PDB file of C-alpha atoms and ligand atoms in Angstrom:
ATOM      1  CA  UNK A1120     -25.831 -32.232   7.237  1.00 41.00           C
ATOM      2  CA  UNK A1121     -28.893 -33.848   8.789  1.00 36.00           C
ATOM      3  CA  UNK A1122     -28.445 -35.117  12.308  1.00 41.00           C
ATOM      4  CA  UNK A1123     -29.452 -38.631  13.223  1.00 40.00           C
ATOM      5  CA  UNK A1124     -30.803 -39.508  16.644  1.00 40.00           C
ATOM      6  CA  UNK A1125     -28.458 -37.921  19.174  1.00 47.00           C
ATOM      7  CA  UNK A1126     -29.292 -40.275  22.039  1.00 54.00           C
ATOM      8  CA  UNK A1127     -28.462 -43.800  21.010  1.00 69.00           C
ATOM      9  CA  UNK A1128     -31.240 -46.276  21.469  1.00 75.00           C
ATOM     10  CA  UNK A1129     -30.464 -48.630  18.602  1.00 86.00           C
ATOM     11  CA  UNK A1130     -29.238 -52.188  18.803  1.00 92.00           C
ATOM     12  CA  UNK A1131     -25.926 -52.663  20.577  1.00 95.00           C
ATOM     13  CA  UNK A1132     -23.082 -53.029  18.074  1.00 96.00           C
ATOM     14  CA  UNK A1133     -20.060 -53.056  20.359  1.00 97.00           C
ATOM     15  CA  UNK A1134     -19.756 -53.559  24.028  1.00 97.00           C
ATOM     16  CA  UNK A1135     -16.301 -53.037  25.494  1.00 98.00           C
ATOM     17  CA  UNK A1136     -15.814 -53.932  29.123  1.00 98.00           C
ATOM     18  CA  UNK A1137     -12.663 -52.885  30.973  1.00 98.00           C
ATOM     19  CA  UNK A1138     -10.498 -53.368  27.900  1.00 98.00           C
ATOM     20  CA  UNK A1139      -6.735 -53.120  28.356  1.00 98.00           C
ATOM     21  CA  UNK A1140      -4.027 -53.346  25.738  1.00 98.00           C
ATOM     22  CA  UNK A1141      -0.375 -52.320  25.499  1.00 98.00           C
ATOM     23  CA  UNK A1142       2.707 -52.732  23.352  1.00 97.00           C
ATOM     24  CA  UNK A1143       5.834 -54.246  24.902  1.00 95.00           C
ATOM     25  CA  UNK A1144       4.496 -53.756  28.398  1.00 93.00           C
ATOM     26  CA  UNK A1145       3.502 -50.098  27.874  1.00 96.00           C
ATOM     27  CA  UNK A1146      -0.235 -49.593  28.457  1.00 97.00           C
ATOM     28  CA  UNK A1147      -1.934 -47.909  25.498  1.00 98.00           C
ATOM     29  CA  UNK A1148      -5.644 -48.620  26.016  1.00 98.00           C
ATOM     30  CA  UNK A1149      -6.498 -48.503  29.703  1.00 98.00           C
ATOM     31  CA  UNK A1150      -9.667 -49.880  31.249  1.00 97.00           C
ATOM     32  CA  UNK A1151     -11.904 -48.725  28.404  1.00 98.00           C
ATOM     33  CA  UNK A1152     -15.594 -49.499  28.750  1.00 98.00           C
ATOM     34  CA  UNK A1153     -17.879 -48.319  25.959  1.00 97.00           C
ATOM     35  CA  UNK A1154     -21.143 -49.104  24.260  1.00 97.00           C
ATOM     36  CA  UNK A1155     -21.643 -48.205  20.613  1.00 97.00           C
ATOM     37  CA  UNK A1156     -25.107 -48.547  19.182  1.00 96.00           C
ATOM     38  CA  UNK A1157     -26.731 -48.539  15.769  1.00 96.00           C
ATOM     39  CA  UNK A1158     -28.108 -45.179  14.600  1.00 95.00           C
ATOM     40  CA  UNK A1159     -25.174 -42.850  15.308  1.00 95.00           C
ATOM     41  CA  UNK A1160     -21.991 -41.981  13.465  1.00 97.00           C
ATOM     42  CA  UNK A1161     -19.274 -42.198  16.119  1.00 98.00           C
ATOM     43  CA  UNK A1162     -16.067 -40.194  16.173  1.00 98.00           C
ATOM     44  CA  UNK A1163     -13.001 -41.197  18.191  1.00 98.00           C
ATOM     45  CA  UNK A1164     -10.786 -38.204  18.879  1.00 98.00           C
ATOM     46  CA  UNK A1165      -7.751 -37.373  20.951  1.00 98.00           C
ATOM     47  CA  UNK A1166      -4.128 -36.252  20.785  1.00 98.00           C
ATOM     48  CA  UNK A1167      -1.381 -38.097  18.906  1.00 97.00           C
ATOM     49  CA  UNK A1168      -0.510 -41.341  20.628  1.00 97.00           C
ATOM     50  CA  UNK A1169      -3.654 -41.374  22.780  1.00 98.00           C
ATOM     51  CA  UNK A1170      -4.581 -44.863  21.506  1.00 98.00           C
ATOM     52  CA  UNK A1171      -7.216 -44.129  18.838  1.00 98.00           C
ATOM     53  CA  UNK A1172      -5.827 -46.450  16.153  1.00 98.00           C
ATOM     54  CA  UNK A1173      -5.153 -49.128  18.741  1.00 98.00           C
ATOM     55  CA  UNK A1174      -8.737 -48.899  20.002  1.00 98.00           C
ATOM     56  CA  UNK A1175     -10.093 -49.077  16.440  1.00 98.00           C
ATOM     57  CA  UNK A1176      -7.871 -52.099  15.704  1.00 97.00           C
ATOM     58  CA  UNK A1177      -9.165 -53.778  18.872  1.00 98.00           C
ATOM     59  CA  UNK A1178     -12.747 -53.089  17.766  1.00 98.00           C
ATOM     60  CA  UNK A1179     -11.962 -54.468  14.308  1.00 96.00           C
ATOM     61  CA  UNK A1180     -10.511 -57.670  15.764  1.00 96.00           C
ATOM     62  CA  UNK A1181      -7.003 -56.930  14.443  1.00 95.00           C
ATOM     63  CA  UNK A1182      -5.661 -56.829  17.991  1.00 97.00           C
ATOM     64  CA  UNK A1183      -6.719 -58.867  21.006  1.00 97.00           C
ATOM     65  CA  UNK A1184      -7.226 -57.187  24.384  1.00 98.00           C
ATOM     66  CA  UNK A1185      -4.795 -58.234  27.097  1.00 97.00           C
ATOM     67  CA  UNK A1186      -7.696 -58.136  29.514  1.00 98.00           C
ATOM     68  CA  UNK A1187     -11.364 -57.232  29.367  1.00 98.00           C
ATOM     69  CA  UNK A1188     -14.015 -58.217  26.860  1.00 97.00           C
ATOM     70  CA  UNK A1189     -15.106 -56.924  23.462  1.00 98.00           C
ATOM     71  CA  UNK A1190     -18.437 -58.083  22.086  1.00 98.00           C
ATOM     72  CA  UNK A1191     -19.550 -57.272  18.561  1.00 97.00           C
ATOM     73  CA  UNK A1192     -23.207 -57.766  17.624  1.00 96.00           C
ATOM     74  CA  UNK A1193     -23.762 -59.770  20.796  1.00 95.00           C
ATOM     75  CA  UNK A1194     -20.855 -62.231  20.367  1.00 96.00           C
ATOM     76  CA  UNK A1195     -17.350 -62.054  21.793  1.00 97.00           C
ATOM     77  CA  UNK A1196     -15.207 -60.625  19.009  1.00 96.00           C
ATOM     78  CA  UNK A1197     -12.582 -63.361  19.302  1.00 94.00           C
ATOM     79  CA  UNK A1198     -15.086 -66.122  18.424  1.00 96.00           C
ATOM     80  CA  UNK A1199     -16.124 -64.494  15.118  1.00 96.00           C
ATOM     81  CA  UNK A1200     -14.755 -66.450  12.120  1.00 94.00           C
ATOM     82  CA  UNK A1201     -12.511 -64.022  10.145  1.00 91.00           C
ATOM     83  CA  UNK A1202     -14.500 -64.245   6.910  1.00 88.00           C
ATOM     84  CA  UNK A1203     -17.807 -63.698   8.671  1.00 92.00           C
ATOM     85  CA  UNK A1204     -16.386 -60.679  10.460  1.00 94.00           C
ATOM     86  CA  UNK A1205     -15.051 -59.306   7.155  1.00 91.00           C
ATOM     87  CA  UNK A1206     -18.588 -59.487   5.744  1.00 91.00           C
ATOM     88  CA  UNK A1207     -19.742 -57.202   8.544  1.00 95.00           C
ATOM     89  CA  UNK A1208     -16.772 -54.909   9.097  1.00 96.00           C
ATOM     90  CA  UNK A1209     -14.556 -52.952   6.728  1.00 96.00           C
ATOM     91  CA  UNK A1210     -11.586 -50.886   7.851  1.00 95.00           C
ATOM     92  CA  UNK A1211     -10.031 -47.949   6.047  1.00 95.00           C
ATOM     93  CA  UNK A1212      -6.574 -47.888   7.636  1.00 92.00           C
ATOM     94  CA  UNK A1213      -4.485 -44.839   8.413  1.00 89.00           C
ATOM     95  CA  UNK A1214      -1.630 -46.022   6.195  1.00 84.00           C
ATOM     96  CA  UNK A1215      -2.918 -47.666   3.080  1.00 80.00           C
ATOM     97  CA  UNK A1216      -0.052 -49.783   1.767  1.00 80.00           C
ATOM     98  CA  UNK A1217      -0.130 -51.890  -1.366  1.00 79.00           C
ATOM     99  CA  UNK A1218       3.396 -52.887  -2.314  1.00 77.00           C
ATOM    100  CA  UNK A1219       2.720 -54.569  -5.653  1.00 83.00           C
ATOM    101  CA  UNK A1220       1.604 -52.785  -8.780  1.00 85.00           C
ATOM    102  CA  UNK A1221      -2.029 -53.876  -8.689  1.00 93.00           C
ATOM    103  CA  UNK A1222      -4.315 -51.613 -10.664  1.00 96.00           C
ATOM    104  CA  UNK A1223      -6.754 -49.396  -8.778  1.00 96.00           C
ATOM    105  CA  UNK A1224      -9.596 -51.589 -10.016  1.00 96.00           C
ATOM    106  CA  UNK A1225      -7.901 -54.767  -8.772  1.00 94.00           C
ATOM    107  CA  UNK A1226      -7.423 -53.232  -5.334  1.00 95.00           C
ATOM    108  CA  UNK A1227     -11.059 -52.158  -5.142  1.00 96.00           C
ATOM    109  CA  UNK A1228     -12.095 -55.672  -6.240  1.00 94.00           C
ATOM    110  CA  UNK A1229     -10.250 -57.016  -3.190  1.00 92.00           C
ATOM    111  CA  UNK A1230     -13.150 -55.601  -1.174  1.00 92.00           C
ATOM    112  CA  UNK A1231     -15.368 -58.283  -2.729  1.00 91.00           C
ATOM    113  CA  UNK A1232     -13.321 -61.198  -1.345  1.00 85.00           C
ATOM    114  CA  UNK A1233     -15.249 -61.776   1.896  1.00 83.00           C
ATOM    115  CA  UNK A1234     -18.401 -62.318  -0.198  1.00 78.00           C
ATOM    116  CA  UNK A1235     -16.918 -64.590  -2.872  1.00 73.00           C
ATOM    117  CA  UNK A1236     -16.618 -68.352  -2.719  1.00 73.00           C
ATOM    118  CA  UNK A1237     -13.067 -69.664  -2.873  1.00 70.00           C
ATOM    119  CA  UNK A1238     -11.576 -69.220  -6.373  1.00 70.00           C
ATOM    120  CA  UNK A1239     -14.864 -67.732  -7.667  1.00 73.00           C
ATOM    121  CA  UNK A1240     -14.527 -64.789 -10.046  1.00 77.00           C
ATOM    122  CA  UNK A1241     -16.549 -61.632  -9.375  1.00 78.00           C
ATOM    123  CA  UNK A1242     -19.991 -61.718 -11.019  1.00 81.00           C
ATOM    124  CA  UNK A1243     -21.404 -58.959 -13.217  1.00 86.00           C
ATOM    125  CA  UNK A1244     -23.271 -57.597 -10.211  1.00 87.00           C
ATOM    126  CA  UNK A1245     -19.979 -57.511  -8.297  1.00 86.00           C
ATOM    127  CA  UNK A1246     -18.359 -55.599 -11.148  1.00 90.00           C
ATOM    128  CA  UNK A1247     -21.187 -53.056 -11.034  1.00 93.00           C
ATOM    129  CA  UNK A1248     -20.512 -52.656  -7.314  1.00 93.00           C
ATOM    130  CA  UNK A1249     -16.839 -52.004  -8.039  1.00 96.00           C
ATOM    131  CA  UNK A1250     -17.759 -49.503 -10.780  1.00 96.00           C
ATOM    132  CA  UNK A1251     -20.076 -47.723  -8.353  1.00 96.00           C
ATOM    133  CA  UNK A1252     -17.392 -47.562  -5.658  1.00 97.00           C
ATOM    134  CA  UNK A1253     -14.847 -46.179  -8.158  1.00 97.00           C
ATOM    135  CA  UNK A1254     -17.362 -43.630  -9.401  1.00 97.00           C
ATOM    136  CA  UNK A1255     -18.596 -42.575  -5.964  1.00 97.00           C
ATOM    137  CA  UNK A1256     -15.069 -41.918  -4.696  1.00 97.00           C
ATOM    138  CA  UNK A1257     -14.116 -40.006  -7.852  1.00 96.00           C
ATOM    139  CA  UNK A1258     -11.357 -42.396  -8.993  1.00 97.00           C
ATOM    140  CA  UNK A1259     -13.021 -44.068 -12.005  1.00 97.00           C
ATOM    141  CA  UNK A1260     -10.544 -42.345 -14.320  1.00 97.00           C
ATOM    142  CA  UNK A1261      -7.675 -43.959 -12.384  1.00 97.00           C
ATOM    143  CA  UNK A1262      -9.083 -47.501 -12.589  1.00 97.00           C
ATOM    144  CA  UNK A1263      -6.234 -48.925 -14.695  1.00 97.00           C
ATOM    145  CA  UNK A1264      -3.372 -47.058 -13.014  1.00 96.00           C
ATOM    146  CA  UNK A1265      -0.990 -48.997 -10.738  1.00 95.00           C
ATOM    147  CA  UNK A1266      -1.913 -48.098  -7.191  1.00 94.00           C
ATOM    148  CA  UNK A1267       1.769 -47.666  -6.320  1.00 92.00           C
ATOM    149  CA  UNK A1268       1.889 -44.641  -8.594  1.00 92.00           C
ATOM    150  CA  UNK A1269      -0.883 -42.615  -7.027  1.00 94.00           C
ATOM    151  CA  UNK A1270      -0.728 -39.568  -4.788  1.00 94.00           C
ATOM    152  CA  UNK A1271      -1.464 -39.956  -1.067  1.00 92.00           C
ATOM    153  CA  UNK A1272      -4.963 -38.515  -1.460  1.00 94.00           C
ATOM    154  CA  UNK A1273      -5.740 -40.737  -4.458  1.00 95.00           C
ATOM    155  CA  UNK A1274      -4.588 -43.808  -2.509  1.00 94.00           C
ATOM    156  CA  UNK A1275      -6.815 -42.824   0.365  1.00 95.00           C
ATOM    157  CA  UNK A1276      -9.821 -42.709  -1.972  1.00 96.00           C
ATOM    158  CA  UNK A1277      -8.885 -46.169  -3.293  1.00 96.00           C
ATOM    159  CA  UNK A1278      -8.934 -47.435   0.309  1.00 96.00           C
ATOM    160  CA  UNK A1279     -12.421 -45.970   0.816  1.00 97.00           C
ATOM    161  CA  UNK A1280     -13.632 -47.459  -2.500  1.00 97.00           C
ATOM    162  CA  UNK A1281     -12.287 -50.897  -1.524  1.00 96.00           C
ATOM    163  CA  UNK A1282     -14.079 -50.683   1.833  1.00 96.00           C
ATOM    164  CA  UNK A1283     -17.360 -49.662   0.160  1.00 96.00           C
ATOM    165  CA  UNK A1284     -17.059 -52.558  -2.330  1.00 95.00           C
ATOM    166  CA  UNK A1285     -16.955 -54.805   0.731  1.00 93.00           C
ATOM    167  CA  UNK A1286     -20.603 -53.772   1.435  1.00 93.00           C
ATOM    168  CA  UNK A1287     -19.935 -53.678   5.167  1.00 94.00           C
ATOM    169  CA  UNK A1288     -22.625 -53.339   7.797  1.00 95.00           C
ATOM    170  CA  UNK A1289     -20.101 -51.255   9.720  1.00 97.00           C
ATOM    171  CA  UNK A1290     -17.302 -49.077   8.398  1.00 98.00           C
ATOM    172  CA  UNK A1291     -14.266 -48.257  10.539  1.00 98.00           C
ATOM    173  CA  UNK A1292     -12.343 -45.218   9.326  1.00 98.00           C
ATOM    174  CA  UNK A1293      -8.885 -44.364  10.625  1.00 97.00           C
ATOM    175  CA  UNK A1294      -8.186 -40.767   9.622  1.00 96.00           C
ATOM    176  CA  UNK A1295      -9.568 -41.651   6.216  1.00 94.00           C
ATOM    177  CA  UNK A1296      -9.508 -38.082   4.927  1.00 94.00           C
ATOM    178  CA  UNK A1297      -6.186 -36.975   6.412  1.00 92.00           C
ATOM    179  CA  UNK A1298      -4.504 -36.705   2.975  1.00 91.00           C
ATOM    180  CA  UNK A1299      -7.475 -35.161   1.197  1.00 94.00           C
ATOM    181  CA  UNK A1300      -8.004 -31.517   0.323  1.00 95.00           C
ATOM    182  CA  UNK A1301     -11.090 -29.923   1.837  1.00 95.00           C
ATOM    183  CA  UNK A1302     -13.230 -30.466  -1.273  1.00 96.00           C
ATOM    184  CA  UNK A1303     -12.426 -34.183  -1.456  1.00 95.00           C
ATOM    185  CA  UNK A1304     -12.721 -34.534   2.342  1.00 96.00           C
ATOM    186  CA  UNK A1305     -16.237 -33.126   2.244  1.00 96.00           C
ATOM    187  CA  UNK A1306     -17.165 -35.277  -0.755  1.00 96.00           C
ATOM    188  CA  UNK A1307     -15.965 -38.472   0.942  1.00 97.00           C
ATOM    189  CA  UNK A1308     -17.614 -37.596   4.260  1.00 97.00           C
ATOM    190  CA  UNK A1309     -20.898 -36.753   2.486  1.00 97.00           C
ATOM    191  CA  UNK A1310     -20.684 -40.030   0.580  1.00 97.00           C
ATOM    192  CA  UNK A1311     -20.164 -42.051   3.760  1.00 97.00           C
ATOM    193  CA  UNK A1312     -22.745 -40.105   5.728  1.00 97.00           C
ATOM    194  CA  UNK A1313     -25.173 -40.726   2.849  1.00 97.00           C
ATOM    195  CA  UNK A1314     -24.562 -44.495   3.083  1.00 96.00           C
ATOM    196  CA  UNK A1315     -25.181 -44.249   6.824  1.00 96.00           C
ATOM    197  CA  UNK A1316     -28.447 -42.324   6.432  1.00 96.00           C
ATOM    198  CA  UNK A1317     -29.862 -44.060   3.370  1.00 95.00           C
ATOM    199  CA  UNK A1318     -28.446 -47.585   3.590  1.00 95.00           C
ATOM    200  CA  UNK A1319     -27.919 -47.970   7.323  1.00 95.00           C
ATOM    201  CA  UNK A1320     -24.160 -48.513   7.096  1.00 96.00           C
ATOM    202  CA  UNK A1321     -22.848 -47.822  10.598  1.00 97.00           C
ATOM    203  CA  UNK A1322     -19.688 -45.751  10.981  1.00 98.00           C
ATOM    204  CA  UNK A1323     -16.952 -45.328  13.572  1.00 98.00           C
ATOM    205  CA  UNK A1324     -14.310 -42.806  12.537  1.00 98.00           C
ATOM    206  CA  UNK A1325     -11.018 -41.817  14.111  1.00 98.00           C
ATOM    207  CA  UNK A1326     -10.618 -38.148  13.250  1.00 97.00           C
ATOM    208  CA  UNK A1327      -8.273 -35.286  14.047  1.00 96.00           C
ATOM    209  CA  UNK A1328     -10.178 -32.366  12.585  1.00 96.00           C
ATOM    210  CA  UNK A1329     -12.685 -31.284  15.214  1.00 96.00           C
ATOM    211  CA  UNK A1330     -14.706 -29.252  12.735  1.00 95.00           C
ATOM    212  CA  UNK A1331     -15.069 -32.119  10.271  1.00 96.00           C
ATOM    213  CA  UNK A1332     -15.852 -34.451  13.169  1.00 97.00           C
ATOM    214  CA  UNK A1333     -18.482 -32.028  14.407  1.00 96.00           C
ATOM    215  CA  UNK A1334     -20.163 -31.983  11.027  1.00 92.00           C
ATOM    216  CA  UNK A1335     -19.860 -35.725  10.433  1.00 96.00           C
ATOM    217  CA  UNK A1336     -20.384 -37.412  13.813  1.00 97.00           C
ATOM    218  CA  UNK A1337     -23.439 -37.658  16.049  1.00 97.00           C
ATOM    219  CA  UNK A1338     -21.411 -38.774  19.039  1.00 97.00           C
ATOM    220  CA  UNK A1339     -17.804 -38.243  20.024  1.00 98.00           C
ATOM    221  CA  UNK A1340     -15.483 -40.270  22.224  1.00 98.00           C
ATOM    222  CA  UNK A1341     -12.444 -38.359  23.477  1.00 98.00           C
ATOM    223  CA  UNK A1342      -9.371 -40.379  24.419  1.00 98.00           C
ATOM    224  CA  UNK A1343      -6.362 -39.173  26.341  1.00 98.00           C
ATOM    225  CA  UNK A1344      -3.484 -41.438  27.341  1.00 97.00           C
ATOM    226  CA  UNK A1345      -5.550 -44.492  26.518  1.00 98.00           C
ATOM    227  CA  UNK A1346      -8.519 -43.535  28.650  1.00 98.00           C
ATOM    228  CA  UNK A1347     -11.944 -42.231  27.714  1.00 97.00           C
ATOM    229  CA  UNK A1348     -12.024 -38.647  29.000  1.00 96.00           C
ATOM    230  CA  UNK A1349     -15.554 -37.865  27.873  1.00 95.00           C
ATOM    231  CA  UNK A1350     -18.123 -39.113  25.393  1.00 97.00           C
ATOM    232  CA  UNK A1351     -21.606 -38.166  24.301  1.00 97.00           C
ATOM    233  CA  UNK A1352     -23.592 -36.265  21.679  1.00 97.00           C
ATOM    234  CA  UNK A1353     -21.289 -34.019  19.628  1.00 96.00           C
ATOM    235  CA  UNK A1354     -23.059 -30.802  20.652  1.00 95.00           C
ATOM    236  CA  UNK A1355     -22.652 -31.649  24.330  1.00 96.00           C
ATOM    237  CA  UNK A1356     -19.078 -32.895  24.290  1.00 96.00           C
ATOM    238  CA  UNK A1357     -17.477 -30.386  21.958  1.00 96.00           C
ATOM    239  CA  UNK A1358     -17.002 -27.682  24.574  1.00 97.00           C
ATOM    240  CA  UNK A1359     -14.029 -25.348  25.210  1.00 96.00           C
ATOM    241  CA  UNK A1360     -13.489 -27.057  28.586  1.00 97.00           C
ATOM    242  CA  UNK A1361     -13.282 -30.556  27.118  1.00 97.00           C
ATOM    243  CA  UNK A1362     -11.096 -29.435  24.203  1.00 97.00           C
ATOM    244  CA  UNK A1363      -8.691 -27.738  26.601  1.00 96.00           C
ATOM    245  CA  UNK A1364      -8.632 -30.774  28.910  1.00 96.00           C
ATOM    246  CA  UNK A1365      -7.910 -33.147  26.029  1.00 97.00           C
ATOM    247  CA  UNK A1366      -5.607 -31.122  23.773  1.00 97.00           C
ATOM    248  CA  UNK A1367      -4.274 -28.358  26.026  1.00 96.00           C
ATOM    249  CA  UNK A1368      -5.409 -25.589  23.686  1.00 96.00           C
ATOM    250  CA  UNK A1369      -7.702 -22.663  24.265  1.00 96.00           C
ATOM    251  CA  UNK A1370     -10.861 -23.056  22.193  1.00 96.00           C
ATOM    252  CA  UNK A1371     -13.896 -21.067  21.233  1.00 96.00           C
ATOM    253  CA  UNK A1372     -16.943 -22.930  19.959  1.00 96.00           C
ATOM    254  CA  UNK A1373     -19.521 -21.305  17.699  1.00 95.00           C
ATOM    255  CA  UNK A1374     -22.022 -22.426  15.129  1.00 93.00           C
ATOM    256  CA  UNK A1375     -21.052 -23.189  11.525  1.00 92.00           C
ATOM    257  CA  UNK A1376     -22.943 -20.755   9.283  1.00 91.00           C
ATOM    258  CA  UNK A1377     -23.642 -23.400   6.632  1.00 92.00           C
ATOM    259  CA  UNK A1378     -24.177 -26.615   8.529  1.00 90.00           C
ATOM    260  CA  UNK A1379     -25.182 -25.343  11.967  1.00 90.00           C
ATOM    261  CA  UNK A1380     -22.731 -27.856  13.427  1.00 92.00           C
ATOM    262  CA  UNK A1381     -20.178 -26.742  16.011  1.00 93.00           C
ATOM    263  CA  UNK A1382     -17.281 -24.672  14.705  1.00 94.00           C
ATOM    264  CA  UNK A1383     -14.128 -24.562  16.795  1.00 95.00           C
ATOM    265  CA  UNK A1384     -11.365 -21.926  16.788  1.00 95.00           C
ATOM    266  CA  UNK A1385      -8.149 -22.607  18.700  1.00 93.00           C
ATOM    267  CA  UNK A1386      -4.990 -21.091  19.976  1.00 95.00           C
ATOM    268  CA  UNK A1387      -2.204 -22.139  22.290  1.00 94.00           C
ATOM    269  CA  UNK A1388      -2.877 -20.913  25.833  1.00 88.00           C
ATOM    270  CA  UNK A1389      -1.487 -17.385  26.276  1.00 82.00           C
ATOM    271  CA  UNK A1390       0.051 -18.159  29.675  1.00 72.00           C
ATOM    272  CA  UNK A1391       2.374 -20.898  28.383  1.00 66.00           C
TER     273      UNK A1391
HETATM  274  N1  ATP B2024       3.032 -51.650  16.795  1.00 89.21           N
HETATM  275  C1  ATP B2024       3.377 -50.884  17.836  1.00 89.21           C
HETATM  276  N2  ATP B2024       4.404 -51.232  18.636  1.00 89.21           N
HETATM  277  C2  ATP B2024       4.764 -50.477  19.695  1.00 89.21           C
HETATM  278  N3  ATP B2024       4.127 -49.333  20.052  1.00 89.21           N
HETATM  279  C3  ATP B2024       3.104 -48.937  19.279  1.00 89.21           C
HETATM  280  C4  ATP B2024       2.671 -49.681  18.143  1.00 89.21           C
HETATM  281  N4  ATP B2024       1.630 -49.036  17.578  1.00 89.21           N
HETATM  282  C5  ATP B2024       1.418 -47.940  18.319  1.00 89.21           C
HETATM  283  N5  ATP B2024       2.284 -47.877  19.346  1.00 89.21           N
HETATM  284  C6  ATP B2024       2.326 -46.838  20.399  1.00 89.21           C
HETATM  285  O1  ATP B2024       1.060 -46.859  21.053  1.00 89.21           O
HETATM  286  C7  ATP B2024       0.647 -45.535  21.347  1.00 89.21           C
HETATM  287  C8  ATP B2024      -0.740 -45.307  20.770  1.00 89.21           C
HETATM  288  O2  ATP B2024      -0.655 -45.394  19.346  1.00 89.21           O
HETATM  289  P1  ATP B2024      -1.916 -45.197  18.429  1.00 89.21           P
HETATM  290  O3  ATP B2024      -1.455 -45.346  17.024  1.00 89.21           O
HETATM  291  O4  ATP B2024      -3.001 -46.065  18.896  1.00 89.21           O
HETATM  292  O5  ATP B2024      -2.282 -43.685  18.765  1.00 89.21           O
HETATM  293  P2  ATP B2024      -3.205 -42.654  17.981  1.00 89.21           P
HETATM  294  O6  ATP B2024      -4.036 -41.974  19.007  1.00 89.21           O
HETATM  295  O7  ATP B2024      -3.913 -43.334  16.870  1.00 89.21           O
HETATM  296  O8  ATP B2024      -2.100 -41.666  17.426  1.00 89.21           O
HETATM  297  P3  ATP B2024      -2.079 -40.676  16.123  1.00 89.21           P
HETATM  298  O9  ATP B2024      -3.094 -39.606  16.360  1.00 89.21           O
HETATM  299  O10 ATP B2024      -0.678 -40.137  16.167  1.00 89.21           O
HETATM  300  O11 ATP B2024      -2.351 -41.515  14.907  1.00 89.21           O
HETATM  301  C9  ATP B2024       1.706 -44.605  20.806  1.00 89.21           C
HETATM  302  O12 ATP B2024       2.542 -44.218  21.877  1.00 89.21           O
HETATM  303  C10 ATP B2024       2.486 -45.462  19.825  1.00 89.21           C
HETATM  304  O13 ATP B2024       3.834 -45.070  19.778  1.00 89.21           O
END
């Protein structure tokens, strides 16, 4: 996969300054300061419970920091009108839940809402966009099926299709391929990376799989216990030392024979 610029010099998308957040008095995101710029696919990685989803939800405006400041595209996030923000940002959540029996097509059409006037029906152009999103994510054949009766992996592709139909300037992915087999994972990541490279859609992805992250992301941000442990270009940050410090596993890093991206092997430390 082609690498974009590894040193970010593009326009500032997010600026986080000393951001703190917690649930019920327990700190979860601690003093996080970050800058994310246009021109790089970002990966947020770290152990379970390290605060990745919480950080992504803060960046998406779903949660408000208890202290600190988040600016998105030069404006404090909390002053963005919801609909305007939804025209810029789409989120593929970790748990995609639709309780009612909407069809797959209806759910993907929901991605159009931020762009439609109140009570307006989708235009023909909108319908083409929905068709394209269904096709691109490989779920066109499921279009009329109730979304409640899909497998976990199929639902995850519906969530990606809905986000793409939203035509976002920035896509936030929260473990968006966690239920997908390797073939579908690669297809979805190629699709999204293609939108990034060809259409300039910016991407921030929470990921668990270091090897997929290595192949997909230009820059990585490692979190541990709510704090940024290290961040930088993927090739520089994905080292055995950092992986051990973050996850407590022994790692060996080589080069992937096909993609030339970093390839990590792991084991539990022998002296446990
Ligand atoms: N709504 C909530 N109420 C209370 N605690 C929460 C809530 N959501 C998350 N937490 C706690 O906050 C911490 C961070 O959760 P978060 O989901 O951000 O972590 P994560 O890094 O995304 O984890 P994972 O890799 O397991 O998805 C965890 O200890 C979790 O139990």
